[in-house]
Amino acid sequence: MDRIRIVGGSPLNGTIAISGAKNAALPLMIAGLLTEETLVLDNVPRLADVAQLQRILGNHGVDITAVGKRPGDGAYQGQTLHISAADIIDTTAPYELVSRMRASFWVIAPLLARMHEAKVSLPGGCAIGTRPVDLLIMALEKLGADLAIDAGYVVAKAPGGLRGAAIDFPKVTVSGTHVALMAAALAKGTTVIGNAACEPEISDVADCLNKMGARVAGAGTPRIVIEGVEKLHGARHPVLPDRIEAGTYAMAVAMTGGEVQLAGARPELLQSALDVLTAAGAVITVNNEGIHVARNGTGIRPVTVSTAPFPGFPTDLQAQLMALMTCAGGSSQITETIFENRFMHVQELARFGAKISLDGETATIEGTAKLRGAPVMATDLRASVSLVIAGLAAEGETMVNRIYHLDRGFERLEEKLSACGASIQRISD
């Protein structure tokens, strides 16, 4: 099993190209099931989750080809995928595939919309809380689907096709909004989604659906209106840049010091995180190439932050911010409002000498002058990268174990960091 070895203490200087967003690429790939024509996606990141979803879609009869590099492509340019679901030969998504990645459950929406039936395994457990699918099932039932749970599978039928409806989510749900959006695209009549998630990845999927002939208005706001169409056609769409990756590297620079240009990053996708970094003492400059992050000489200032749905501070950057605050000059507080069990990185950060106490959903971090390198273990995707950030700033050697979590969401992490002066390498046993 691979590990990452870090020798901390070096500032980061240089340029990091921001990859396409995992959280947009996955639903965009799933949207390919909605049409018999080819959907071409550019800037798709090379990640374990993307490869796993390719296997899941292949099980339904989808042909996916990855186009190689072209003249003029940048060093970290994403791949181009051609997704062709001309013939869906299987409407079952089995447990052994779905259990490895929660987002794969979303195939239920396009299968139901296009084939009028689907049998999809309930996703397995999740390290950061229950993340139930009840709101996704509620949305599909509102659209006229008949759903039953049988031996761990959701069996869905809509013999006459789905019908437009009003779907009001009792709480903001990104997965529920994605599912409702894809299902409603081919439903008869108008669907109105109330209390919809406003995340940029929702807007990206809506933009792609509109290129495919859907009629979606209001994506990016709490009220989305979808006029159902009879069929969708092929299209070409670039995946938007990954705001979580951009925020992660910005926090790494704030922690180690130095200056890094985040090439291709879009500030409007992570403004709340940039505001927090500025409050913490980083200098953020927006330019034509992306976002420039610097911290030279000044100390890290403590902050008080609560996670919130977009445009608030993202839960997916909470662990990284906590790592940064372990070196702040004073006491910080971070409150996690989205997922329970999302403080699993606290005990691993303590191995560096961090001083963190928990009270319910709030973590209090007392800044310490120095972290010391240590062997640590990744517990989930975002927690694992917080350990990398801590290791970059810690004295001595850090060994991060279980890095398969990292490979799910960060493309060529060690290459990007080492190009900016970090002493970081992957070790294969």
Tab-separated table of C-alpha atoms in Angstrom:
chain	number	residue	atom	x	y	z
A	1	MET	CA	0.000	0.000	0.000
A	2	ASP	CA	1.393	3.419	-0.984
A	3	ARG	CA	2.448	6.016	1.579
A	4	ILE	CA	3.568	9.638	1.334
A	5	ARG	CA	6.781	10.790	3.018
A	6	ILE	CA	7.178	14.494	3.786
A	7	VAL	CA	10.099	16.392	5.269
A	8	GLY	CA	8.590	19.675	6.460
A	9	GLY	CA	9.881	23.187	6.791
A	10	SER	CA	10.185	24.350	3.168
A	11	PRO	CA	8.078	27.275	1.907
A	12	LEU	CA	6.087	26.741	-1.289
A	13	ASN	CA	7.006	28.854	-4.319
A	14	GLY	CA	5.866	28.457	-7.916
A	15	THR	CA	2.735	27.617	-9.882
A	16	ILE	CA	0.136	24.902	-9.276
A	17	ALA	CA	-2.353	24.121	-12.039
A	18	ILE	CA	-5.831	23.491	-10.658
A	19	SER	CA	-7.506	20.336	-12.005
A	20	GLY	CA	-11.131	19.842	-12.986
A	21	ALA	CA	-13.546	19.470	-10.082
A	22	LYS	CA	-14.231	15.915	-8.912
A	23	ASN	CA	-17.596	17.037	-7.510
A	24	ALA	CA	-18.664	18.233	-10.963
A	25	ALA	CA	-16.995	15.531	-13.069
A	26	LEU	CA	-18.857	12.667	-11.367
A	27	PRO	CA	-22.432	13.964	-11.906
A	28	LEU	CA	-21.490	15.155	-15.410
A	29	MET	CA	-20.344	11.631	-16.307
A	30	ILE	CA	-23.583	10.214	-14.880
A	31	ALA	CA	-25.579	12.719	-16.980
A	32	GLY	CA	-24.188	10.926	-20.037
A	33	LEU	CA	-26.779	8.207	-19.335
A	34	LEU	CA	-29.540	10.666	-20.295
A	35	THR	CA	-28.807	10.579	-24.046
A	36	GLU	CA	-28.065	7.964	-26.675
A	37	GLU	CA	-25.667	10.407	-28.319
A	38	THR	CA	-22.064	11.056	-27.205
A	39	LEU	CA	-21.282	13.461	-24.385
A	40	VAL	CA	-17.723	14.825	-24.542
A	41	LEU	CA	-16.285	16.105	-21.264
A	42	ASP	CA	-13.029	18.083	-21.200
A	43	ASN	CA	-10.800	18.781	-18.181
A	44	VAL	CA	-11.800	15.582	-16.367
A	45	PRO	CA	-9.357	14.922	-13.496
A	46	ARG	CA	-7.432	11.640	-13.322
A	47	LEU	CA	-8.718	10.331	-10.007
A	48	ALA	CA	-9.562	6.976	-8.461
A	49	ASP	CA	-13.230	8.025	-8.153
A	50	VAL	CA	-13.404	8.903	-11.868
A	51	ALA	CA	-11.924	5.512	-12.798
A	52	GLN	CA	-14.380	3.755	-10.493
A	53	LEU	CA	-17.352	5.583	-12.043
A	54	GLN	CA	-16.118	4.576	-15.499
A	55	ARG	CA	-16.364	0.943	-14.360
A	56	ILE	CA	-19.872	1.509	-12.966
A	57	LEU	CA	-21.112	3.176	-16.167
A	58	GLY	CA	-19.480	0.424	-18.229
A	59	ASN	CA	-21.621	-2.082	-16.331
A	60	HIS	CA	-24.710	-0.332	-17.766
A	61	GLY	CA	-23.344	-0.672	-21.305
A	62	VAL	CA	-21.794	2.792	-21.584
A	63	ASP	CA	-18.713	3.086	-23.809
A	64	ILE	CA	-16.149	5.552	-22.480
A	65	THR	CA	-12.972	6.465	-24.292
A	66	ALA	CA	-10.260	8.726	-22.893
A	67	VAL	CA	-8.466	10.865	-25.440
A	68	GLY	CA	-4.709	11.221	-25.031
A	69	LYS	CA	-2.694	14.431	-24.808
A	70	ARG	CA	-2.699	16.824	-27.736
A	71	PRO	CA	-0.068	19.336	-28.943
A	72	GLY	CA	-0.149	22.391	-26.714
A	73	ASP	CA	-1.702	20.601	-23.738
A	74	GLY	CA	-0.397	21.755	-20.357
A	75	ALA	CA	1.428	19.463	-17.970
A	76	TYR	CA	-1.641	18.959	-15.782
A	77	GLN	CA	-4.349	19.314	-18.418
A	78	GLY	CA	-7.301	17.095	-17.612
A	79	GLN	CA	-8.337	14.183	-19.787
A	80	THR	CA	-11.119	14.290	-22.368
A	81	LEU	CA	-13.763	11.575	-22.004
A	82	HIS	CA	-16.183	10.536	-24.763
A	83	ILE	CA	-19.218	8.998	-23.049
A	84	SER	CA	-21.607	7.058	-25.253
A	85	ALA	CA	-24.731	5.485	-23.738
A	86	ALA	CA	-26.321	4.522	-27.059
A	87	ASP	CA	-27.612	1.239	-25.635
A	88	ILE	CA	-28.242	0.832	-21.925
A	89	ILE	CA	-28.133	-2.948	-21.553
A	90	ASP	CA	-28.421	-3.190	-17.763
A	91	THR	CA	-30.403	-0.968	-15.387
A	92	THR	CA	-28.989	-2.573	-12.236
A	93	ALA	CA	-26.128	-0.969	-10.300
A	94	PRO	CA	-24.769	-3.754	-8.059
A	95	TYR	CA	-23.650	-3.435	-4.455
A	96	GLU	CA	-20.015	-4.360	-5.123
A	97	LEU	CA	-19.670	-1.307	-7.394
A	98	VAL	CA	-21.922	1.244	-5.641
A	99	SER	CA	-20.534	0.458	-2.178
A	100	ARG	CA	-17.148	1.897	-3.149
A	101	MET	CA	-18.442	5.360	-4.012
A	102	ARG	CA	-21.577	7.055	-2.745
A	103	ALA	CA	-22.047	9.329	-5.769
A	104	SER	CA	-22.588	6.293	-7.994
A	105	PHE	CA	-26.046	5.924	-6.409
A	106	TRP	CA	-27.055	8.933	-8.528
A	107	VAL	CA	-27.271	6.734	-11.655
A	108	ILE	CA	-30.788	5.963	-10.428
A	109	ALA	CA	-32.002	9.337	-11.774
A	110	PRO	CA	-30.980	9.115	-15.463
A	111	LEU	CA	-31.778	5.376	-15.622
A	112	LEU	CA	-35.277	6.041	-14.313
A	113	ALA	CA	-35.762	9.086	-16.536
A	114	ARG	CA	-34.636	7.387	-19.746
A	115	MET	CA	-35.362	3.677	-19.210
A	116	HIS	CA	-38.274	4.109	-16.757
A	117	GLU	CA	-36.713	1.586	-14.385
A	118	ALA	CA	-33.641	1.135	-12.204
A	119	LYS	CA	-32.375	-1.169	-9.491
A	120	VAL	CA	-29.561	0.479	-7.556
A	121	SER	CA	-27.828	-0.743	-4.414
A	122	LEU	CA	-28.059	1.431	-1.343
A	123	PRO	CA	-24.591	2.932	-0.831
A	124	GLY	CA	-22.406	1.536	1.930
A	125	GLY	CA	-21.445	3.301	5.128
A	126	CYS	CA	-19.475	6.515	5.113
A	127	ALA	CA	-16.648	7.603	7.382
A	128	ILE	CA	-18.068	11.105	7.818
A	129	GLY	CA	-21.619	10.345	8.851
A	130	THR	CA	-24.779	8.703	7.592
A	131	ARG	CA	-25.457	10.903	4.530
A	132	PRO	CA	-28.814	9.165	3.929
A	133	VAL	CA	-30.503	8.840	0.541
A	134	ASP	CA	-34.022	9.493	1.853
A	135	LEU	CA	-34.218	12.960	0.245
A	136	LEU	CA	-33.129	11.522	-3.114
A	137	ILE	CA	-35.871	8.899	-2.895
A	138	MET	CA	-38.407	11.566	-1.889
A	139	ALA	CA	-37.504	13.650	-4.970
A	140	LEU	CA	-37.980	10.700	-7.332
A	141	GLU	CA	-41.311	9.770	-5.714
A	142	LYS	CA	-42.510	13.371	-6.220
A	143	LEU	CA	-41.715	12.916	-9.923
A	144	GLY	CA	-44.049	9.913	-10.028
A	145	ALA	CA	-41.643	7.018	-9.524
A	146	ASP	CA	-42.701	3.933	-7.593
A	147	LEU	CA	-39.851	2.972	-5.252
A	148	ALA	CA	-39.356	0.026	-2.946
A	149	ILE	CA	-36.374	-1.198	-0.962
A	150	ASP	CA	-35.667	-4.896	-1.440
A	151	ALA	CA	-32.635	-6.739	-0.017
A	152	GLY	CA	-30.494	-3.623	0.135
A	153	TYR	CA	-31.511	-2.333	-3.294
A	154	VAL	CA	-33.752	0.573	-4.285
A	155	VAL	CA	-36.055	-0.782	-6.987
A	156	ALA	CA	-37.578	2.091	-8.975
A	157	LYS	CA	-40.211	2.034	-11.709
A	158	ALA	CA	-41.967	4.721	-13.718
A	159	PRO	CA	-43.874	2.817	-16.434
A	160	GLY	CA	-45.290	5.906	-18.124
A	161	GLY	CA	-42.192	8.016	-17.545
A	162	LEU	CA	-41.568	10.666	-14.909
A	163	ARG	CA	-43.862	13.671	-14.484
A	164	GLY	CA	-42.890	17.207	-13.505
A	165	ALA	CA	-43.630	18.187	-9.911
A	166	ALA	CA	-42.822	20.597	-7.103
A	167	ILE	CA	-39.919	19.276	-5.020
A	168	ASP	CA	-39.240	21.175	-1.806
A	169	PHE	CA	-36.229	19.888	0.079
A	170	PRO	CA	-36.527	20.225	3.887
A	171	LYS	CA	-32.774	20.910	4.002
A	172	VAL	CA	-30.179	21.840	1.412
A	173	THR	CA	-28.849	18.696	-0.272
A	174	VAL	CA	-26.291	18.670	-3.087
A	175	SER	CA	-26.900	15.015	-3.961
A	176	GLY	CA	-30.684	15.496	-3.849
A	177	THR	CA	-30.471	18.524	-6.134
A	178	HIS	CA	-28.281	16.624	-8.638
A	179	VAL	CA	-30.714	13.692	-8.686
A	180	ALA	CA	-33.810	15.896	-9.050
A	181	LEU	CA	-32.149	17.932	-11.808
A	182	MET	CA	-31.191	14.901	-13.922
A	183	ALA	CA	-34.493	13.103	-13.414
A	184	ALA	CA	-36.581	16.201	-14.223
A	185	ALA	CA	-34.707	16.887	-17.474
A	186	LEU	CA	-36.681	14.112	-19.247
A	187	ALA	CA	-39.895	14.318	-17.173
A	188	LYS	CA	-43.183	15.373	-18.762
A	189	GLY	CA	-44.040	18.935	-17.738
A	190	THR	CA	-42.435	21.419	-15.377
A	191	THR	CA	-40.467	20.675	-12.232
A	192	VAL	CA	-39.694	23.309	-9.602
A	193	ILE	CA	-36.968	22.465	-7.076
A	194	GLY	CA	-37.281	24.504	-3.876
A	195	ASN	CA	-34.450	24.971	-1.350
A	196	ALA	CA	-32.059	23.700	-4.023
A	197	ALA	CA	-28.321	23.551	-3.367
A	198	CYS	CA	-26.486	26.551	-4.854
A	199	GLU	CA	-23.035	24.941	-5.235
A	200	PRO	CA	-21.095	25.815	-8.430
A	201	GLU	CA	-21.037	22.131	-9.364
A	202	ILE	CA	-24.867	22.179	-9.597
A	203	SER	CA	-24.649	25.104	-12.035
A	204	ASP	CA	-21.987	23.270	-14.043
A	205	VAL	CA	-24.208	20.215	-14.462
A	206	ALA	CA	-27.183	22.452	-15.393
A	207	ASP	CA	-25.051	24.248	-18.008
A	208	CYS	CA	-24.082	20.904	-19.527
A	209	LEU	CA	-27.687	19.664	-19.518
A	210	ASN	CA	-28.771	22.841	-21.323
A	211	LYS	CA	-26.101	22.226	-23.985
A	212	MET	CA	-27.664	18.755	-24.368
A	213	GLY	CA	-31.077	20.337	-25.042
A	214	ALA	CA	-32.528	20.499	-21.527
A	215	ARG	CA	-34.413	23.557	-20.312
A	216	VAL	CA	-33.037	24.410	-16.883
A	217	ALA	CA	-33.315	27.891	-15.352
A	218	GLY	CA	-32.232	29.179	-11.950
A	219	ALA	CA	-29.333	26.791	-11.224
A	220	GLY	CA	-27.077	28.402	-8.641
A	221	THR	CA	-30.101	29.827	-6.801
A	222	PRO	CA	-32.427	28.116	-4.266
A	223	ARG	CA	-35.176	27.804	-6.921
A	224	ILE	CA	-34.521	25.788	-10.075
A	225	VAL	CA	-37.156	25.404	-12.797
A	226	ILE	CA	-36.865	22.551	-15.324
A	227	GLU	CA	-39.098	22.233	-18.384
A	228	GLY	CA	-38.933	18.557	-19.294
A	229	VAL	CA	-38.018	17.592	-22.862
A	230	GLU	CA	-38.609	14.358	-24.779
A	231	LYS	CA	-34.948	13.565	-25.398
A	232	LEU	CA	-31.485	15.007	-25.016
A	233	HIS	CA	-28.643	15.048	-27.541
A	234	GLY	CA	-24.869	14.963	-27.330
A	235	ALA	CA	-22.755	17.959	-26.359
A	236	ARG	CA	-19.245	19.054	-25.383
A	237	HIS	CA	-18.555	20.573	-21.976
A	238	PRO	CA	-15.452	21.446	-19.904
A	239	VAL	CA	-15.483	20.526	-16.197
A	240	LEU	CA	-15.106	23.635	-14.039
A	241	PRO	CA	-11.936	24.021	-11.909
A	242	ASP	CA	-11.862	22.350	-8.499
A	243	ARG	CA	-12.532	24.966	-5.809
A	244	ILE	CA	-11.666	22.501	-3.021
A	245	GLU	CA	-8.285	21.715	-4.568
A	246	ALA	CA	-7.632	25.448	-5.018
A	247	GLY	CA	-8.597	26.164	-1.398
A	248	THR	CA	-6.448	23.274	-0.168
A	249	TYR	CA	-3.292	24.537	-1.888
A	250	ALA	CA	-4.052	28.097	-0.787
A	251	MET	CA	-4.112	26.885	2.828
A	252	ALA	CA	-0.888	24.943	2.303
A	253	VAL	CA	0.839	28.161	1.166
A	254	ALA	CA	-0.640	30.083	4.104
A	255	MET	CA	0.789	27.433	6.442
A	256	THR	CA	4.275	26.990	4.977
A	257	GLY	CA	4.828	30.551	3.738
A	258	GLY	CA	5.970	31.459	0.240
A	259	GLU	CA	4.123	32.512	-2.917
A	260	VAL	CA	2.140	30.308	-5.292
A	261	GLN	CA	0.060	31.052	-8.376
A	262	LEU	CA	-3.026	28.804	-8.522
A	263	ALA	CA	-3.405	28.618	-12.294
A	264	GLY	CA	-6.961	28.338	-13.561
A	265	ALA	CA	-8.557	28.834	-10.126
A	266	ARG	CA	-11.730	30.957	-10.122
A	267	PRO	CA	-12.121	33.197	-7.054
A	268	GLU	CA	-15.922	33.397	-7.232
A	269	LEU	CA	-16.086	29.647	-6.565
A	270	LEU	CA	-14.415	29.934	-3.141
A	271	GLN	CA	-14.731	33.538	-2.006
A	272	SER	CA	-15.684	32.647	1.586
A	273	ALA	CA	-12.518	30.540	1.968
A	274	LEU	CA	-10.380	33.323	0.459
A	275	ASP	CA	-11.915	35.793	2.943
A	276	VAL	CA	-10.996	33.474	5.843
A	277	LEU	CA	-7.435	33.108	4.531
A	278	THR	CA	-7.098	36.876	4.268
A	279	ALA	CA	-8.311	37.223	7.869
A	280	ALA	CA	-5.685	34.631	8.847
A	281	GLY	CA	-2.883	36.705	7.348
A	282	ALA	CA	-2.458	35.417	3.788
A	283	VAL	CA	-2.269	37.886	0.906
A	284	ILE	CA	-4.723	36.902	-1.844
A	285	THR	CA	-4.490	38.541	-5.269
A	286	VAL	CA	-6.761	37.750	-8.197
A	287	ASN	CA	-5.209	38.022	-11.667
A	288	ASN	CA	-5.842	36.891	-15.241
A	289	GLU	CA	-4.181	33.519	-14.641
A	290	GLY	CA	-6.104	32.640	-11.486
A	291	ILE	CA	-5.361	33.327	-7.795
A	292	HIS	CA	-2.000	34.326	-6.275
A	293	VAL	CA	-1.495	33.333	-2.622
A	294	ALA	CA	1.371	34.591	-0.464
A	295	ARG	CA	2.448	34.694	3.167
A	296	ASN	CA	5.863	36.172	3.775
A	297	GLY	CA	7.002	37.080	7.275
A	298	THR	CA	3.611	37.663	8.904
A	299	GLY	CA	2.270	35.157	11.427
A	300	ILE	CA	-0.952	33.187	11.102
A	301	ARG	CA	-3.876	34.854	12.862
A	302	PRO	CA	-6.651	32.834	14.574
A	303	VAL	CA	-10.156	32.796	13.052
A	304	THR	CA	-13.652	31.676	14.022
A	305	VAL	CA	-15.512	29.829	11.258
A	306	SER	CA	-18.671	27.757	10.789
A	307	THR	CA	-19.127	25.544	7.750
A	308	ALA	CA	-22.221	26.254	5.648
A	309	PRO	CA	-23.699	25.395	2.246
A	310	PHE	CA	-22.410	27.501	-0.673
A	311	PRO	CA	-21.650	30.426	-0.662
A	312	GLY	CA	-20.592	29.785	2.955
A	313	PHE	CA	-17.332	28.185	4.098
A	314	PRO	CA	-17.174	24.660	2.568
A	315	THR	CA	-17.217	21.610	4.822
A	316	ASP	CA	-14.699	20.097	2.389
A	317	LEU	CA	-12.107	22.687	3.507
A	318	GLN	CA	-12.751	22.377	7.241
A	319	ALA	CA	-9.971	19.846	7.954
A	320	GLN	CA	-7.440	21.886	5.950
A	321	LEU	CA	-8.333	25.068	7.842
A	322	MET	CA	-7.961	23.215	11.140
A	323	ALA	CA	-4.439	22.165	10.141
A	324	LEU	CA	-3.615	25.815	9.362
A	325	MET	CA	-5.024	27.031	12.683
A	326	THR	CA	-2.759	24.668	14.652
A	327	CYS	CA	0.034	27.181	13.915
A	328	ALA	CA	-1.982	30.374	14.545
A	329	GLY	CA	-0.997	32.831	17.241
A	330	GLY	CA	-3.945	32.301	19.562
A	331	SER	CA	-7.190	30.371	19.896
A	332	SER	CA	-9.418	29.495	16.895
A	333	GLN	CA	-12.847	27.908	16.695
A	334	ILE	CA	-14.286	25.828	13.853
A	335	THR	CA	-17.894	24.632	13.930
A	336	GLU	CA	-18.942	21.811	11.587
A	337	THR	CA	-22.620	22.153	10.668
A	338	ILE	CA	-22.899	19.872	7.610
A	339	PHE	CA	-21.661	16.374	8.525
A	340	GLU	CA	-21.394	14.576	11.832
A	341	ASN	CA	-18.202	12.562	12.486
A	342	ARG	CA	-16.172	15.013	10.447
A	343	PHE	CA	-13.538	15.623	13.112
A	344	MET	CA	-11.743	12.299	12.639
A	345	HIS	CA	-8.555	14.155	11.682
A	346	VAL	CA	-8.322	15.742	15.159
A	347	GLN	CA	-6.607	12.760	16.798
A	348	GLU	CA	-4.161	12.497	13.881
A	349	LEU	CA	-3.318	16.228	13.993
A	350	ALA	CA	-2.648	15.769	17.723
A	351	ARG	CA	0.190	13.430	16.749
A	352	PHE	CA	1.988	16.486	15.319
A	353	GLY	CA	1.626	18.232	18.691
A	354	ALA	CA	-1.530	20.155	17.799
A	355	LYS	CA	-3.739	21.262	20.708
A	356	ILE	CA	-7.378	20.720	19.752
A	357	SER	CA	-10.372	20.178	22.027
A	358	LEU	CA	-13.858	19.165	20.927
A	359	ASP	CA	-17.214	20.222	22.313
A	360	GLY	CA	-20.029	18.757	20.224
A	361	GLU	CA	-19.752	20.169	16.723
A	362	THR	CA	-17.179	22.834	17.656
A	363	ALA	CA	-13.414	22.381	17.722
A	364	THR	CA	-11.210	24.830	19.635
A	365	ILE	CA	-7.625	25.001	18.368
A	366	GLU	CA	-4.873	26.528	20.518
A	367	GLY	CA	-2.085	27.581	18.182
A	368	THR	CA	1.338	26.126	18.828
A	369	ALA	CA	4.743	27.510	17.830
A	370	LYS	CA	5.938	24.314	16.167
A	371	LEU	CA	4.511	21.070	14.856
A	372	ARG	CA	6.661	17.946	14.823
A	373	GLY	CA	6.551	15.361	12.048
A	374	ALA	CA	4.897	12.044	12.898
A	375	PRO	CA	3.501	8.874	11.328
A	376	VAL	CA	-0.211	9.476	10.686
A	377	MET	CA	-3.135	7.700	9.051
A	378	ALA	CA	-5.695	9.126	6.627
A	379	THR	CA	-9.334	8.488	7.557
A	380	ASP	CA	-11.192	10.126	4.661
A	381	LEU	CA	-10.461	12.235	1.600
A	382	ARG	CA	-10.391	15.748	3.078
A	383	ALA	CA	-8.928	14.679	6.429
A	384	SER	CA	-6.022	13.017	4.659
A	385	VAL	CA	-4.954	16.185	2.860
A	386	SER	CA	-5.029	18.136	6.149
A	387	LEU	CA	-2.327	15.759	7.369
A	388	VAL	CA	-0.253	16.546	4.272
A	389	ILE	CA	-0.588	20.286	4.947
A	390	ALA	CA	0.476	19.799	8.562
A	391	GLY	CA	3.409	17.661	7.445
A	392	LEU	CA	4.612	20.371	5.042
A	393	ALA	CA	4.928	22.803	7.960
A	394	ALA	CA	6.116	20.379	10.651
A	395	GLU	CA	9.725	19.892	11.710
A	396	GLY	CA	11.213	16.579	10.600
A	397	GLU	CA	9.644	13.649	8.780
A	398	THR	CA	5.960	12.809	8.394
A	399	MET	CA	4.678	9.553	6.921
A	400	VAL	CA	1.042	9.612	5.745
A	401	ASN	CA	-0.498	6.130	5.521
A	402	ARG	CA	-3.664	4.978	3.707
A	403	ILE	CA	-3.250	7.550	0.936
A	404	TYR	CA	-5.754	5.789	-1.319
A	405	HIS	CA	-8.162	8.322	0.224
A	406	LEU	CA	-6.052	11.121	-1.291
A	407	ASP	CA	-6.026	9.503	-4.723
A	408	ARG	CA	-9.827	9.684	-4.764
A	409	GLY	CA	-9.819	13.484	-4.924
A	410	PHE	CA	-6.378	15.012	-5.533
A	411	GLU	CA	-4.674	14.599	-8.885
A	412	ARG	CA	-0.861	14.226	-8.724
A	413	LEU	CA	-0.688	15.919	-5.342
A	414	GLU	CA	2.938	15.072	-4.596
A	415	GLU	CA	4.057	16.147	-8.104
A	416	LYS	CA	2.327	19.516	-7.814
A	417	LEU	CA	3.744	20.215	-4.342
A	418	SER	CA	7.295	19.025	-5.066
A	419	ALA	CA	7.406	21.317	-8.131
A	420	CYS	CA	6.924	24.188	-5.672
A	421	GLY	CA	9.793	23.139	-3.411
A	422	ALA	CA	8.138	20.707	-1.014
A	423	SER	CA	10.081	17.633	0.063
A	424	ILE	CA	7.348	15.093	-0.609
A	425	GLN	CA	7.413	11.681	-2.273
A	426	ARG	CA	5.197	8.655	-2.753
A	427	ILE	CA	6.585	5.395	-1.434
A	428	SER	CA	5.281	2.103	-2.789
A	429	ASP	CA	5.753	-0.903	-0.543
